[in-house]
């Protein structure tokens, strides 16, 4: 499977609806959403814990209200950083909330959601579960696999697993530091940094009954290696490239 890392972030400003729409159009299996939480407790799609890199504003997400964040431009930075991929329509894009993304795609997309620094945002796990439940993406009547929750933080995944054992969770980290026999109690798989990943680790994880979703792979040769080594999925900024490689394999 191909996971659109921060949306189709090789072509459009990461974590914007433009990047997510493009990922869907390109045929990604999942869109990845990193979560941060605003001062007033709203979950937004953003990788960093500050707005500095991906908007025209400054400051910590947790020090800003959603209203303040909504005033920022989340697309113009991309045009400056990648002039050969710049598009006028990216100027003025807004930071989306998780709720807005789920409203936008409904059940017509699969979501791969990362709790970022949940130990800093005490309400993050519960807010996430409440939001997913509201959209009927978890719990009674939901389809298994419609949502995957990923985190570097084991406690966050354990909290999700305890309340919703049918929701798939993925433990992120370095392959060489993962305790597979511990992880299998609360996760369906592992998400190793590809820099730390070897074919033997994938075999070992599979023996433990764990899936392997590697990140982040943007070059064709490594995509081919993932296919050959039997990885179950990988994150990429270039879904189109990945899908072509997998079709040819
Ligand atoms: O979530 C997998 C991968 O995205 C982890 O790295 O820093 O891009 O969130 P990061
Ligand atoms: Ca991520």
PDB file of C-alpha atoms and ligand atoms in Angstrom:
ATOM      1  CA  UNK A   1       0.000   0.000   0.000  1.00  0.00           C
ATOM      2  CA  UNK A   2       1.009   3.563  -0.650  1.00  0.00           C
ATOM      3  CA  UNK A   3       0.566   6.153   2.093  1.00  0.00           C
ATOM      4  CA  UNK A   4       0.551   9.781   0.962  1.00  0.00           C
ATOM      5  CA  UNK A   5       3.038  11.311   3.397  1.00  0.00           C
ATOM      6  CA  UNK A   6       1.501  14.626   4.534  1.00  0.00           C
ATOM      7  CA  UNK A   7      -0.674  14.363   1.381  1.00  0.00           C
ATOM      8  CA  UNK A   8       0.938  14.485  -2.060  1.00  0.00           C
ATOM      9  CA  UNK A   9       3.554  16.674  -0.419  1.00  0.00           C
ATOM     10  CA  UNK A  10       6.097  16.396  -3.234  1.00  0.00           C
ATOM     11  CA  UNK A  11       3.749  18.391  -5.456  1.00  0.00           C
ATOM     12  CA  UNK A  12       1.596  20.529  -3.183  1.00  0.00           C
ATOM     13  CA  UNK A  13       1.968  22.226   0.214  1.00  0.00           C
ATOM     14  CA  UNK A  14       1.962  19.496   2.870  1.00  0.00           C
ATOM     15  CA  UNK A  15      -1.101  18.995   5.056  1.00  0.00           C
ATOM     16  CA  UNK A  16      -3.366  21.200   2.935  1.00  0.00           C
ATOM     17  CA  UNK A  17      -6.576  20.062   1.271  1.00  0.00           C
ATOM     18  CA  UNK A  18      -4.813  20.649  -2.071  1.00  0.00           C
ATOM     19  CA  UNK A  19      -2.172  18.055  -1.117  1.00  0.00           C
ATOM     20  CA  UNK A  20      -4.816  15.621   0.114  1.00  0.00           C
ATOM     21  CA  UNK A  21      -7.047  16.070  -2.949  1.00  0.00           C
ATOM     22  CA  UNK A  22      -4.078  15.401  -5.206  1.00  0.00           C
ATOM     23  CA  UNK A  23      -3.120  12.264  -3.261  1.00  0.00           C
ATOM     24  CA  UNK A  24      -6.642  10.935  -3.700  1.00  0.00           C
ATOM     25  CA  UNK A  25      -6.562  11.753  -7.412  1.00  0.00           C
ATOM     26  CA  UNK A  26      -3.204   9.981  -7.778  1.00  0.00           C
ATOM     27  CA  UNK A  27      -4.681   6.869  -6.151  1.00  0.00           C
ATOM     28  CA  UNK A  28      -2.956   6.730  -2.756  1.00  0.00           C
ATOM     29  CA  UNK A  29      -4.342   4.083  -0.400  1.00  0.00           C
ATOM     30  CA  UNK A  30      -4.158   6.386   2.629  1.00  0.00           C
ATOM     31  CA  UNK A  31      -3.597  10.068   3.316  1.00  0.00           C
ATOM     32  CA  UNK A  32      -1.302  10.784   6.234  1.00  0.00           C
ATOM     33  CA  UNK A  33      -2.320  13.449   8.726  1.00  0.00           C
ATOM     34  CA  UNK A  34       0.099  14.631  11.428  1.00  0.00           C
ATOM     35  CA  UNK A  35      -1.760  16.171  14.349  1.00  0.00           C
ATOM     36  CA  UNK A  36      -0.992  19.232  16.447  1.00  0.00           C
ATOM     37  CA  UNK A  37      -3.371  20.889  18.895  1.00  0.00           C
ATOM     38  CA  UNK A  38      -4.233  24.592  19.131  1.00  0.00           C
ATOM     39  CA  UNK A  39      -4.452  26.686  22.297  1.00  0.00           C
ATOM     40  CA  UNK A  40      -8.229  26.241  22.225  1.00  0.00           C
ATOM     41  CA  UNK A  41      -8.027  22.469  21.867  1.00  0.00           C
ATOM     42  CA  UNK A  42      -8.630  22.033  18.126  1.00  0.00           C
ATOM     43  CA  UNK A  43      -6.789  19.297  16.221  1.00  0.00           C
ATOM     44  CA  UNK A  44      -5.096  20.581  13.089  1.00  0.00           C
ATOM     45  CA  UNK A  45      -3.074  18.921  10.339  1.00  0.00           C
ATOM     46  CA  UNK A  46       0.515  20.049  10.765  1.00  0.00           C
ATOM     47  CA  UNK A  47       3.868  18.335  11.143  1.00  0.00           C
ATOM     48  CA  UNK A  48       5.828  20.836  13.215  1.00  0.00           C
ATOM     49  CA  UNK A  49       4.850  22.108  16.635  1.00  0.00           C
ATOM     50  CA  UNK A  50       5.329  25.660  15.357  1.00  0.00           C
ATOM     51  CA  UNK A  51       3.666  27.318  12.366  1.00  0.00           C
ATOM     52  CA  UNK A  52       7.001  28.820  11.260  1.00  0.00           C
ATOM     53  CA  UNK A  53       8.005  26.492   8.407  1.00  0.00           C
ATOM     54  CA  UNK A  54       4.696  25.841   6.670  1.00  0.00           C
ATOM     55  CA  UNK A  55       2.852  29.151   7.088  1.00  0.00           C
ATOM     56  CA  UNK A  56       3.629  32.853   6.940  1.00  0.00           C
ATOM     57  CA  UNK A  57       3.205  33.107  10.715  1.00  0.00           C
ATOM     58  CA  UNK A  58       5.367  32.387  13.723  1.00  0.00           C
ATOM     59  CA  UNK A  59       4.860  30.737  17.065  1.00  0.00           C
ATOM     60  CA  UNK A  60       3.994  27.484  18.753  1.00  0.00           C
ATOM     61  CA  UNK A  61       0.751  25.853  17.668  1.00  0.00           C
ATOM     62  CA  UNK A  62      -0.249  25.395  21.297  1.00  0.00           C
ATOM     63  CA  UNK A  63       0.117  29.132  21.913  1.00  0.00           C
ATOM     64  CA  UNK A  64      -2.227  30.078  19.028  1.00  0.00           C
ATOM     65  CA  UNK A  65      -6.010  29.778  18.729  1.00  0.00           C
ATOM     66  CA  UNK A  66      -7.602  28.142  15.708  1.00  0.00           C
ATOM     67  CA  UNK A  67      -8.891  31.577  14.654  1.00  0.00           C
ATOM     68  CA  UNK A  68      -5.318  32.927  14.643  1.00  0.00           C
ATOM     69  CA  UNK A  69      -4.032  29.913  12.705  1.00  0.00           C
ATOM     70  CA  UNK A  70      -6.833  30.231  10.164  1.00  0.00           C
ATOM     71  CA  UNK A  71      -5.545  33.711   9.305  1.00  0.00           C
ATOM     72  CA  UNK A  72      -2.231  32.275   8.105  1.00  0.00           C
ATOM     73  CA  UNK A  73      -1.225  31.347   4.555  1.00  0.00           C
ATOM     74  CA  UNK A  74      -0.266  27.642   4.435  1.00  0.00           C
ATOM     75  CA  UNK A  75       0.589  27.489   0.737  1.00  0.00           C
ATOM     76  CA  UNK A  76       2.787  30.409  -0.303  1.00  0.00           C
ATOM     77  CA  UNK A  77       5.890  28.960   1.424  1.00  0.00           C
ATOM     78  CA  UNK A  78       5.756  25.985  -0.975  1.00  0.00           C
ATOM     79  CA  UNK A  79       5.958  28.246  -4.026  1.00  0.00           C
ATOM     80  CA  UNK A  80       9.056  29.941  -2.609  1.00  0.00           C
ATOM     81  CA  UNK A  81      10.681  26.648  -1.589  1.00  0.00           C
ATOM     82  CA  UNK A  82       9.861  24.796  -4.837  1.00  0.00           C
ATOM     83  CA  UNK A  83       9.537  27.365  -7.629  1.00  0.00           C
ATOM     84  CA  UNK A  84       9.448  24.656 -10.313  1.00  0.00           C
ATOM     85  CA  UNK A  85       6.318  23.188  -8.678  1.00  0.00           C
ATOM     86  CA  UNK A  86       4.737  26.503  -7.695  1.00  0.00           C
ATOM     87  CA  UNK A  87       1.070  27.119  -8.482  1.00  0.00           C
ATOM     88  CA  UNK A  88      -0.915  30.331  -8.028  1.00  0.00           C
ATOM     89  CA  UNK A  89      -3.750  28.348  -6.468  1.00  0.00           C
ATOM     90  CA  UNK A  90      -1.517  27.392  -3.516  1.00  0.00           C
ATOM     91  CA  UNK A  91      -1.333  30.997  -2.316  1.00  0.00           C
ATOM     92  CA  UNK A  92      -3.721  31.603   0.552  1.00  0.00           C
ATOM     93  CA  UNK A  93      -4.427  27.969   1.395  1.00  0.00           C
ATOM     94  CA  UNK A  94      -5.531  27.468   4.978  1.00  0.00           C
ATOM     95  CA  UNK A  95      -4.382  25.017   7.652  1.00  0.00           C
ATOM     96  CA  UNK A  96      -7.161  22.415   7.833  1.00  0.00           C
ATOM     97  CA  UNK A  97      -8.565  20.962  11.027  1.00  0.00           C
ATOM     98  CA  UNK A  98      -8.901  17.191  11.299  1.00  0.00           C
ATOM     99  CA  UNK A  99     -12.658  17.701  11.359  1.00  0.00           C
ATOM    100  CA  UNK A 100     -12.569  19.627   8.064  1.00  0.00           C
ATOM    101  CA  UNK A 101     -10.502  16.920   6.375  1.00  0.00           C
ATOM    102  CA  UNK A 102     -12.903  14.217   7.541  1.00  0.00           C
ATOM    103  CA  UNK A 103     -15.887  16.302   6.389  1.00  0.00           C
ATOM    104  CA  UNK A 104     -14.225  16.846   3.021  1.00  0.00           C
ATOM    105  CA  UNK A 105     -13.522  13.183   2.203  1.00  0.00           C
ATOM    106  CA  UNK A 106     -15.995  11.381   4.432  1.00  0.00           C
ATOM    107  CA  UNK A 107     -15.781   7.627   3.993  1.00  0.00           C
ATOM    108  CA  UNK A 108     -14.318   8.000   0.490  1.00  0.00           C
ATOM    109  CA  UNK A 109     -10.739   8.043   1.738  1.00  0.00           C
ATOM    110  CA  UNK A 110      -8.671   6.100   4.253  1.00  0.00           C
ATOM    111  CA  UNK A 111      -6.857   8.053   6.959  1.00  0.00           C
ATOM    112  CA  UNK A 112      -3.446   7.406   8.489  1.00  0.00           C
ATOM    113  CA  UNK A 113      -3.248   9.693  11.513  1.00  0.00           C
ATOM    114  CA  UNK A 114      -0.203  10.460  13.653  1.00  0.00           C
ATOM    115  CA  UNK A 115      -0.498  11.720  17.214  1.00  0.00           C
ATOM    116  CA  UNK A 116       2.447  14.111  17.425  1.00  0.00           C
ATOM    117  CA  UNK A 117       3.781  14.805  20.918  1.00  0.00           C
ATOM    118  CA  UNK A 118       0.633  13.523  22.667  1.00  0.00           C
ATOM    119  CA  UNK A 119       2.476  13.884  25.990  1.00  0.00           C
ATOM    120  CA  UNK A 120       2.514  17.678  25.420  1.00  0.00           C
ATOM    121  CA  UNK A 121      -1.138  17.838  24.405  1.00  0.00           C
ATOM    122  CA  UNK A 122      -2.955  16.045  27.185  1.00  0.00           C
ATOM    123  CA  UNK A 123      -6.312  16.090  25.401  1.00  0.00           C
ATOM    124  CA  UNK A 124      -5.032  14.926  22.020  1.00  0.00           C
ATOM    125  CA  UNK A 125      -5.816  11.200  22.244  1.00  0.00           C
ATOM    126  CA  UNK A 126      -9.343  11.699  23.542  1.00  0.00           C
ATOM    127  CA  UNK A 127     -10.096  14.541  21.150  1.00  0.00           C
ATOM    128  CA  UNK A 128      -8.951  12.362  18.258  1.00  0.00           C
ATOM    129  CA  UNK A 129     -11.139   9.453  19.307  1.00  0.00           C
ATOM    130  CA  UNK A 130     -14.162  11.716  19.829  1.00  0.00           C
ATOM    131  CA  UNK A 131     -13.681  13.237  16.361  1.00  0.00           C
ATOM    132  CA  UNK A 132     -13.293   9.866  14.639  1.00  0.00           C
ATOM    133  CA  UNK A 133     -16.337   8.521  16.443  1.00  0.00           C
ATOM    134  CA  UNK A 134     -18.383  11.560  15.411  1.00  0.00           C
ATOM    135  CA  UNK A 135     -17.537  10.790  11.779  1.00  0.00           C
ATOM    136  CA  UNK A 136     -18.374   7.080  12.274  1.00  0.00           C
ATOM    137  CA  UNK A 137     -14.805   6.167  11.366  1.00  0.00           C
ATOM    138  CA  UNK A 138     -14.274   4.116  14.512  1.00  0.00           C
ATOM    139  CA  UNK A 139     -16.580   2.125  16.738  1.00  0.00           C
ATOM    140  CA  UNK A 140     -19.880   0.528  15.856  1.00  0.00           C
ATOM    141  CA  UNK A 141     -20.590   0.386  12.132  1.00  0.00           C
ATOM    142  CA  UNK A 142     -17.095   1.512  11.073  1.00  0.00           C
ATOM    143  CA  UNK A 143     -14.928  -0.396   8.648  1.00  0.00           C
ATOM    144  CA  UNK A 144     -11.673  -1.876   9.931  1.00  0.00           C
ATOM    145  CA  UNK A 145      -8.712  -0.285   8.203  1.00  0.00           C
ATOM    146  CA  UNK A 146     -10.567   2.934   7.363  1.00  0.00           C
ATOM    147  CA  UNK A 147      -8.343   4.623   9.934  1.00  0.00           C
ATOM    148  CA  UNK A 148      -4.861   3.738  11.125  1.00  0.00           C
ATOM    149  CA  UNK A 149      -3.346   5.535  14.115  1.00  0.00           C
ATOM    150  CA  UNK A 150       0.441   5.866  14.183  1.00  0.00           C
ATOM    151  CA  UNK A 151       2.726   7.321  16.812  1.00  0.00           C
ATOM    152  CA  UNK A 152       6.252   7.361  18.154  1.00  0.00           C
ATOM    153  CA  UNK A 153       4.562   7.431  21.556  1.00  0.00           C
ATOM    154  CA  UNK A 154       3.628   3.931  22.758  1.00  0.00           C
ATOM    155  CA  UNK A 155       1.324   5.269  25.492  1.00  0.00           C
ATOM    156  CA  UNK A 156      -0.788   7.068  22.917  1.00  0.00           C
ATOM    157  CA  UNK A 157      -1.235   3.849  20.929  1.00  0.00           C
ATOM    158  CA  UNK A 158      -1.976   1.855  24.073  1.00  0.00           C
ATOM    159  CA  UNK A 159      -4.710   4.350  24.998  1.00  0.00           C
ATOM    160  CA  UNK A 160      -6.302   3.970  21.560  1.00  0.00           C
ATOM    161  CA  UNK A 161      -5.948   0.199  21.612  1.00  0.00           C
ATOM    162  CA  UNK A 162      -7.510  -0.091  25.057  1.00  0.00           C
ATOM    163  CA  UNK A 163     -10.597   1.886  24.084  1.00  0.00           C
ATOM    164  CA  UNK A 164     -10.909   0.668  20.488  1.00  0.00           C
ATOM    165  CA  UNK A 165      -9.119  -2.675  20.095  1.00  0.00           C
ATOM    166  CA  UNK A 166     -10.317  -2.938  16.487  1.00  0.00           C
ATOM    167  CA  UNK A 167      -8.611   0.260  15.414  1.00  0.00           C
ATOM    168  CA  UNK A 168      -5.304  -0.510  13.757  1.00  0.00           C
ATOM    169  CA  UNK A 169      -2.267   1.103  15.360  1.00  0.00           C
ATOM    170  CA  UNK A 170       1.314   1.360  14.134  1.00  0.00           C
ATOM    171  CA  UNK A 171       4.348   1.931  16.369  1.00  0.00           C
ATOM    172  CA  UNK A 172       6.809   4.312  14.710  1.00  0.00           C
ATOM    173  CA  UNK A 173      10.530   4.353  15.442  1.00  0.00           C
ATOM    174  CA  UNK A 174      13.929   3.023  14.474  1.00  0.00           C
ATOM    175  CA  UNK A 175      13.871  -0.657  13.484  1.00  0.00           C
ATOM    176  CA  UNK A 176      16.922  -1.436  15.610  1.00  0.00           C
ATOM    177  CA  UNK A 177      15.274  -0.084  18.769  1.00  0.00           C
ATOM    178  CA  UNK A 178      11.904  -1.814  18.462  1.00  0.00           C
ATOM    179  CA  UNK A 179      10.795  -4.495  20.898  1.00  0.00           C
ATOM    180  CA  UNK A 180       8.509  -6.510  18.637  1.00  0.00           C
ATOM    181  CA  UNK A 181       7.226  -8.917  21.263  1.00  0.00           C
ATOM    182  CA  UNK A 182       6.086  -5.935  23.379  1.00  0.00           C
ATOM    183  CA  UNK A 183       4.650  -3.946  20.451  1.00  0.00           C
ATOM    184  CA  UNK A 184       2.452  -6.772  19.237  1.00  0.00           C
ATOM    185  CA  UNK A 185       0.301  -6.428  22.355  1.00  0.00           C
ATOM    186  CA  UNK A 186      -1.026  -3.015  21.309  1.00  0.00           C
ATOM    187  CA  UNK A 187      -0.223  -2.544  17.597  1.00  0.00           C
ATOM    188  CA  UNK A 188      -0.894  -4.350  14.348  1.00  0.00           C
ATOM    189  CA  UNK A 189       2.434  -3.273  12.975  1.00  0.00           C
ATOM    190  CA  UNK A 190       5.549  -1.168  13.035  1.00  0.00           C
ATOM    191  CA  UNK A 191       6.546   1.917  11.086  1.00  0.00           C
ATOM    192  CA  UNK A 192      10.325   1.945  10.895  1.00  0.00           C
ATOM    193  CA  UNK A 193      12.497   4.747   9.564  1.00  0.00           C
ATOM    194  CA  UNK A 194      13.738   3.323   6.267  1.00  0.00           C
ATOM    195  CA  UNK A 195      17.293   4.403   7.110  1.00  0.00           C
ATOM    196  CA  UNK A 196      17.282   1.780   9.894  1.00  0.00           C
ATOM    197  CA  UNK A 197      15.448  -0.922   7.966  1.00  0.00           C
ATOM    198  CA  UNK A 198      16.907  -4.154   6.582  1.00  0.00           C
ATOM    199  CA  UNK A 199      15.190  -7.097   4.854  1.00  0.00           C
ATOM    200  CA  UNK A 200      15.836  -9.333   7.866  1.00  0.00           C
ATOM    201  CA  UNK A 201      13.840  -6.982  10.136  1.00  0.00           C
ATOM    202  CA  UNK A 202      10.794  -7.291   7.892  1.00  0.00           C
ATOM    203  CA  UNK A 203      11.004 -11.079   8.076  1.00  0.00           C
ATOM    204  CA  UNK A 204      11.345 -10.916  11.857  1.00  0.00           C
ATOM    205  CA  UNK A 205       8.372  -8.570  12.222  1.00  0.00           C
ATOM    206  CA  UNK A 206       6.241 -10.777   9.994  1.00  0.00           C
ATOM    207  CA  UNK A 207       7.181 -13.782  12.101  1.00  0.00           C
ATOM    208  CA  UNK A 208       5.809 -11.900  15.112  1.00  0.00           C
ATOM    209  CA  UNK A 209       2.613 -11.258  13.151  1.00  0.00           C
ATOM    210  CA  UNK A 210       3.330  -7.541  12.699  1.00  0.00           C
ATOM    211  CA  UNK A 211       2.892  -5.464   9.546  1.00  0.00           C
ATOM    212  CA  UNK A 212       5.739  -3.244   8.345  1.00  0.00           C
ATOM    213  CA  UNK A 213       5.001   0.277   7.037  1.00  0.00           C
ATOM    214  CA  UNK A 214       8.270   2.042   6.235  1.00  0.00           C
ATOM    215  CA  UNK A 215       8.895   5.815   5.980  1.00  0.00           C
ATOM    216  CA  UNK A 216       9.704   7.912   4.029  1.00  0.00           C
ATOM    217  CA  UNK A 217      10.617   6.633   0.591  1.00  0.00           C
ATOM    218  CA  UNK A 218      10.878   8.964  -2.354  1.00  0.00           C
ATOM    219  CA  UNK A 219      13.329   7.253  -4.710  1.00  0.00           C
ATOM    220  CA  UNK A 220      12.371   4.483  -7.105  1.00  0.00           C
ATOM    221  CA  UNK A 221      15.183   2.103  -6.163  1.00  0.00           C
ATOM    222  CA  UNK A 222      14.177   2.042  -2.490  1.00  0.00           C
ATOM    223  CA  UNK A 223      10.519   1.653  -3.498  1.00  0.00           C
ATOM    224  CA  UNK A 224      11.551  -1.425  -5.483  1.00  0.00           C
ATOM    225  CA  UNK A 225      13.536  -2.721  -2.500  1.00  0.00           C
ATOM    226  CA  UNK A 226      10.462  -2.368  -0.280  1.00  0.00           C
ATOM    227  CA  UNK A 227       8.443  -4.427  -2.746  1.00  0.00           C
ATOM    228  CA  UNK A 228      11.196  -7.050  -2.990  1.00  0.00           C
ATOM    229  CA  UNK A 229      11.725  -7.215   0.771  1.00  0.00           C
ATOM    230  CA  UNK A 230       7.993  -7.673   1.379  1.00  0.00           C
ATOM    231  CA  UNK A 231       7.169  -4.433   3.229  1.00  0.00           C
ATOM    232  CA  UNK A 232       3.402  -4.117   3.566  1.00  0.00           C
ATOM    233  CA  UNK A 233       3.245  -0.396   2.881  1.00  0.00           C
ATOM    234  CA  UNK A 234       5.406   2.688   2.664  1.00  0.00           C
ATOM    235  CA  UNK A 235       5.025   6.429   3.097  1.00  0.00           C
ATOM    236  CA  UNK A 236       6.014   8.633   0.193  1.00  0.00           C
ATOM    237  CA  UNK A 237       5.727  12.235  -0.977  1.00  0.00           C
ATOM    238  CA  UNK A 238       5.335  10.910  -4.548  1.00  0.00           C
ATOM    239  CA  UNK A 239       2.347   8.571  -4.661  1.00  0.00           C
ATOM    240  CA  UNK A 240       2.226   8.618  -8.446  1.00  0.00           C
ATOM    241  CA  UNK A 241       5.832   7.394  -8.703  1.00  0.00           C
ATOM    242  CA  UNK A 242       5.220   4.701  -6.076  1.00  0.00           C
ATOM    243  CA  UNK A 243       2.080   3.405  -7.736  1.00  0.00           C
ATOM    244  CA  UNK A 244       3.897   3.165 -11.081  1.00  0.00           C
ATOM    245  CA  UNK A 245       6.776   1.246  -9.473  1.00  0.00           C
ATOM    246  CA  UNK A 246       4.376  -1.152  -7.745  1.00  0.00           C
ATOM    247  CA  UNK A 247       2.410  -1.748 -10.955  1.00  0.00           C
ATOM    248  CA  UNK A 248       5.613  -2.671 -12.770  1.00  0.00           C
ATOM    249  CA  UNK A 249       6.800  -5.021 -10.019  1.00  0.00           C
TER     250      UNK A 249
HETATM  251  O1  LIG B   1       4.706   9.048  10.255  1.00  0.00           O
HETATM  252  C1  LIG B   1       5.694   8.443   9.499  1.00  0.00           C
HETATM  253  C2  LIG B   1       6.629   9.515   9.239  1.00  0.00           C
HETATM  254  O2  LIG B   1       5.828  10.545   8.740  1.00  0.00           O
HETATM  255  C3  LIG B   1       7.309   9.946  10.506  1.00  0.00           C
HETATM  256  O3  LIG B   1       8.052  11.034  10.259  1.00  0.00           O
HETATM  257  O4  LIG B   1       8.521  13.309  10.818  1.00  0.00           O
HETATM  258  O5  LIG B   1       7.395  12.820   8.671  1.00  0.00           O
HETATM  259  O6  LIG B   1       6.161  12.598  10.804  1.00  0.00           O
HETATM  260  P1  LIG B   1       7.496  12.509  10.144  1.00  0.00           P
HETATM  261 CA1  LIG B   2       4.099  11.612  10.174  1.00  0.00          CA
END
